[in-house]
């Protein structure tokens, strides 16, 4: 049996091979997160009690959802939606229009699919507008998940999709979002 000093002495950490961001890495991230989230949902559904294991499973789903949103959405298209009229160079913030924890709970209770949870609406807002949302305590609530623009409308925020498609907040709902972004 070797000692701990023998096992760790002289260890040189190998640097991982850099991954080029792009279609293949976004697809790999999606595949990994999708299968792992599905595995955690199955584990959650098999629990007998709402205990610490349930909390750990919810935490892991949160990590995977946020990793996908941050890598495959934020780093690929920036966000599903952008505040309309942002001047070039404006400091922006990435946010979940529907809080990620709400998407996680909808997923765990069978109201959203894994694919839908992975693609909940995200938005790039000016830092100023994001701060206003934060200060009004509306940032962590969505009055009506299906008609998810209510928080933005209450502050007069207008948006368009990342590719410039006009968004009519009075008619653009969760169905419209998923139809537009399933493409």
Short mmCIF file of C-alpha atoms in Angstrom, two decimals:
data_model
loop_
_atom_site.label_atom_id
_atom_site.label_comp_id
_atom_site.label_asym_id
_atom_site.label_seq_id
_atom_site.Cartn_x
_atom_site.Cartn_y
_atom_site.Cartn_z
CA UNK A 1 0.00 0.00 0.00
CA UNK A 2 1.34 3.41 -0.93
CA UNK A 3 1.33 6.41 1.33
CA UNK A 4 -0.52 9.59 0.59
CA UNK A 5 2.80 11.35 0.11
CA UNK A 6 3.78 8.77 -2.53
CA UNK A 7 0.45 9.11 -4.31
CA UNK A 8 0.42 12.91 -4.53
CA UNK A 9 4.13 13.69 -4.48
CA UNK A 10 5.34 14.97 -7.84
CA UNK A 11 1.83 15.14 -9.28
CA UNK A 12 1.63 17.51 -12.22
CA UNK A 13 -1.85 18.53 -13.22
CA UNK A 14 -2.48 18.09 -16.93
CA UNK A 15 -4.16 21.06 -18.60
CA UNK A 16 -7.29 20.00 -20.47
CA UNK A 17 -7.36 20.39 -24.23
CA UNK A 18 -9.02 23.72 -25.05
CA UNK A 19 -12.43 23.35 -26.67
CA UNK A 20 -13.32 25.69 -29.49
CA UNK A 21 -16.72 27.25 -28.91
CA UNK A 22 -19.12 26.61 -31.72
CA UNK A 23 -21.80 24.27 -33.02
CA UNK A 24 -20.12 21.05 -31.87
CA UNK A 25 -19.40 22.30 -28.34
CA UNK A 26 -22.91 23.77 -27.98
CA UNK A 27 -24.41 20.46 -29.15
CA UNK A 28 -22.20 18.49 -26.76
CA UNK A 29 -23.24 20.74 -23.88
CA UNK A 30 -26.89 20.30 -24.79
CA UNK A 31 -26.60 16.50 -25.03
CA UNK A 32 -24.75 16.22 -21.72
CA UNK A 33 -27.04 18.57 -19.80
CA UNK A 34 -30.20 17.06 -21.29
CA UNK A 35 -29.26 13.47 -20.37
CA UNK A 36 -28.00 14.41 -16.89
CA UNK A 37 -31.09 16.48 -16.10
CA UNK A 38 -33.29 13.60 -17.24
CA UNK A 39 -31.32 11.25 -14.93
CA UNK A 40 -31.77 13.62 -11.98
CA UNK A 41 -35.50 14.03 -12.67
CA UNK A 42 -35.86 10.23 -12.59
CA UNK A 43 -33.93 10.09 -9.30
CA UNK A 44 -36.17 12.82 -7.87
CA UNK A 45 -39.32 11.00 -8.94
CA UNK A 46 -38.14 7.85 -7.14
CA UNK A 47 -37.61 9.59 -3.80
CA UNK A 48 -39.81 8.53 -0.93
CA UNK A 49 -39.28 11.66 1.15
CA UNK A 50 -38.52 15.31 0.49
CA UNK A 51 -35.16 15.22 2.27
CA UNK A 52 -31.58 16.40 1.82
CA UNK A 53 -31.20 14.13 -1.20
CA UNK A 54 -34.10 15.98 -2.84
CA UNK A 55 -32.36 19.29 -2.13
CA UNK A 56 -29.10 18.00 -3.65
CA UNK A 57 -30.93 16.78 -6.76
CA UNK A 58 -32.64 20.17 -7.18
CA UNK A 59 -29.25 21.86 -6.77
CA UNK A 60 -27.68 19.65 -9.46
CA UNK A 61 -30.51 20.39 -11.88
CA UNK A 62 -30.00 24.10 -11.20
CA UNK A 63 -26.28 23.79 -11.97
CA UNK A 64 -26.96 21.96 -15.24
CA UNK A 65 -29.70 24.36 -16.38
CA UNK A 66 -27.55 27.39 -15.61
CA UNK A 67 -24.49 25.81 -17.28
CA UNK A 68 -26.46 25.23 -20.47
CA UNK A 69 -28.05 28.69 -20.36
CA UNK A 70 -24.72 30.37 -19.71
CA UNK A 71 -22.72 28.41 -22.26
CA UNK A 72 -25.04 27.42 -25.08
CA UNK A 73 -27.38 30.39 -25.01
CA UNK A 74 -25.45 33.31 -23.48
CA UNK A 75 -22.20 32.47 -25.29
CA UNK A 76 -23.87 31.48 -28.57
CA UNK A 77 -26.71 33.93 -29.27
CA UNK A 78 -26.31 36.21 -26.23
CA UNK A 79 -29.91 35.58 -25.11
CA UNK A 80 -33.21 34.68 -26.74
CA UNK A 81 -34.32 38.32 -26.46
CA UNK A 82 -32.69 41.75 -26.32
CA UNK A 83 -34.01 45.00 -24.97
CA UNK A 84 -35.12 46.95 -28.01
CA UNK A 85 -33.04 49.95 -29.03
CA UNK A 86 -29.83 49.12 -27.15
CA UNK A 87 -27.05 51.38 -28.35
CA UNK A 88 -23.82 49.68 -29.43
CA UNK A 89 -21.53 49.33 -26.42
CA UNK A 90 -24.31 49.55 -23.83
CA UNK A 91 -23.48 47.46 -20.77
CA UNK A 92 -26.01 44.63 -20.59
CA UNK A 93 -27.02 41.91 -18.16
CA UNK A 94 -28.15 38.36 -19.02
CA UNK A 95 -31.25 37.28 -17.15
CA UNK A 96 -33.80 34.51 -17.02
CA UNK A 97 -37.18 36.00 -17.90
CA UNK A 98 -38.73 33.08 -16.04
CA UNK A 99 -36.49 32.32 -13.05
CA UNK A 100 -34.40 29.17 -13.55
CA UNK A 101 -35.65 27.80 -10.21
CA UNK A 102 -39.24 28.09 -11.47
CA UNK A 103 -38.28 26.21 -14.65
CA UNK A 104 -36.62 23.54 -12.50
CA UNK A 105 -39.75 23.10 -10.37
CA UNK A 106 -42.02 23.03 -13.44
CA UNK A 107 -39.74 20.31 -14.81
CA UNK A 108 -39.74 18.28 -11.59
CA UNK A 109 -43.53 18.36 -11.42
CA UNK A 110 -44.00 17.35 -15.05
CA UNK A 111 -45.19 20.75 -16.31
CA UNK A 112 -42.18 21.33 -18.63
CA UNK A 113 -40.07 18.88 -20.58
CA UNK A 114 -36.29 18.83 -20.21
CA UNK A 115 -35.99 20.52 -23.63
CA UNK A 116 -38.39 23.27 -22.56
CA UNK A 117 -36.54 23.84 -19.27
CA UNK A 118 -33.25 24.07 -21.17
CA UNK A 119 -34.76 26.75 -23.40
CA UNK A 120 -36.72 28.95 -21.01
CA UNK A 121 -36.75 32.58 -22.15
CA UNK A 122 -33.60 34.58 -21.47
CA UNK A 123 -33.01 38.26 -22.16
CA UNK A 124 -30.21 40.81 -22.42
CA UNK A 125 -31.23 44.04 -20.74
CA UNK A 126 -29.32 47.26 -20.28
CA UNK A 127 -27.65 47.29 -16.88
CA UNK A 128 -29.90 50.26 -15.97
CA UNK A 129 -33.15 48.41 -16.76
CA UNK A 130 -31.87 45.27 -15.03
CA UNK A 131 -31.14 47.32 -11.91
CA UNK A 132 -34.67 48.77 -12.02
CA UNK A 133 -36.14 45.26 -12.22
CA UNK A 134 -33.98 44.26 -9.24
CA UNK A 135 -34.98 47.29 -7.19
CA UNK A 136 -38.70 46.71 -7.77
CA UNK A 137 -38.46 43.16 -6.42
CA UNK A 138 -39.91 41.91 -9.68
CA UNK A 139 -36.71 40.17 -10.72
CA UNK A 140 -37.45 36.88 -8.96
CA UNK A 141 -41.15 36.64 -9.69
CA UNK A 142 -43.16 36.05 -12.80
CA UNK A 143 -46.84 36.84 -12.18
CA UNK A 144 -47.99 34.59 -15.04
CA UNK A 145 -45.47 32.09 -16.37
CA UNK A 146 -47.37 31.56 -19.62
CA UNK A 147 -47.60 35.32 -20.31
CA UNK A 148 -44.06 35.90 -19.07
CA UNK A 149 -43.60 39.51 -20.26
CA UNK A 150 -45.71 41.12 -17.52
CA UNK A 151 -42.66 42.19 -15.44
CA UNK A 152 -41.12 43.90 -18.45
CA UNK A 153 -44.34 45.53 -19.60
CA UNK A 154 -44.93 47.01 -16.13
CA UNK A 155 -41.67 48.95 -16.59
CA UNK A 156 -42.18 49.81 -20.25
CA UNK A 157 -39.37 47.55 -21.45
CA UNK A 158 -39.70 46.47 -25.10
CA UNK A 159 -37.79 43.53 -26.58
CA UNK A 160 -36.99 41.77 -29.84
CA UNK A 161 -35.49 38.35 -30.51
CA UNK A 162 -31.72 38.02 -30.80
CA UNK A 163 -32.09 37.99 -34.60
CA UNK A 164 -34.25 41.14 -34.68
CA UNK A 165 -37.73 39.58 -34.91
CA UNK A 166 -40.32 41.97 -33.47
CA UNK A 167 -42.00 40.80 -30.26
CA UNK A 168 -45.58 41.85 -29.53
CA UNK A 169 -45.67 41.30 -25.78
CA UNK A 170 -49.47 41.22 -25.78
CA UNK A 171 -49.50 38.07 -27.93
CA UNK A 172 -46.01 36.56 -27.47
CA UNK A 173 -46.39 33.85 -24.84
CA UNK A 174 -44.59 30.65 -23.86
CA UNK A 175 -46.06 28.77 -26.87
CA UNK A 176 -44.84 31.51 -29.21
CA UNK A 177 -41.40 31.39 -27.58
CA UNK A 178 -41.00 27.65 -28.05
CA UNK A 179 -42.35 27.73 -31.61
CA UNK A 180 -39.93 30.49 -32.54
CA UNK A 181 -36.88 28.92 -30.92
CA UNK A 182 -37.46 25.27 -31.88
CA UNK A 183 -36.34 26.07 -35.46
#
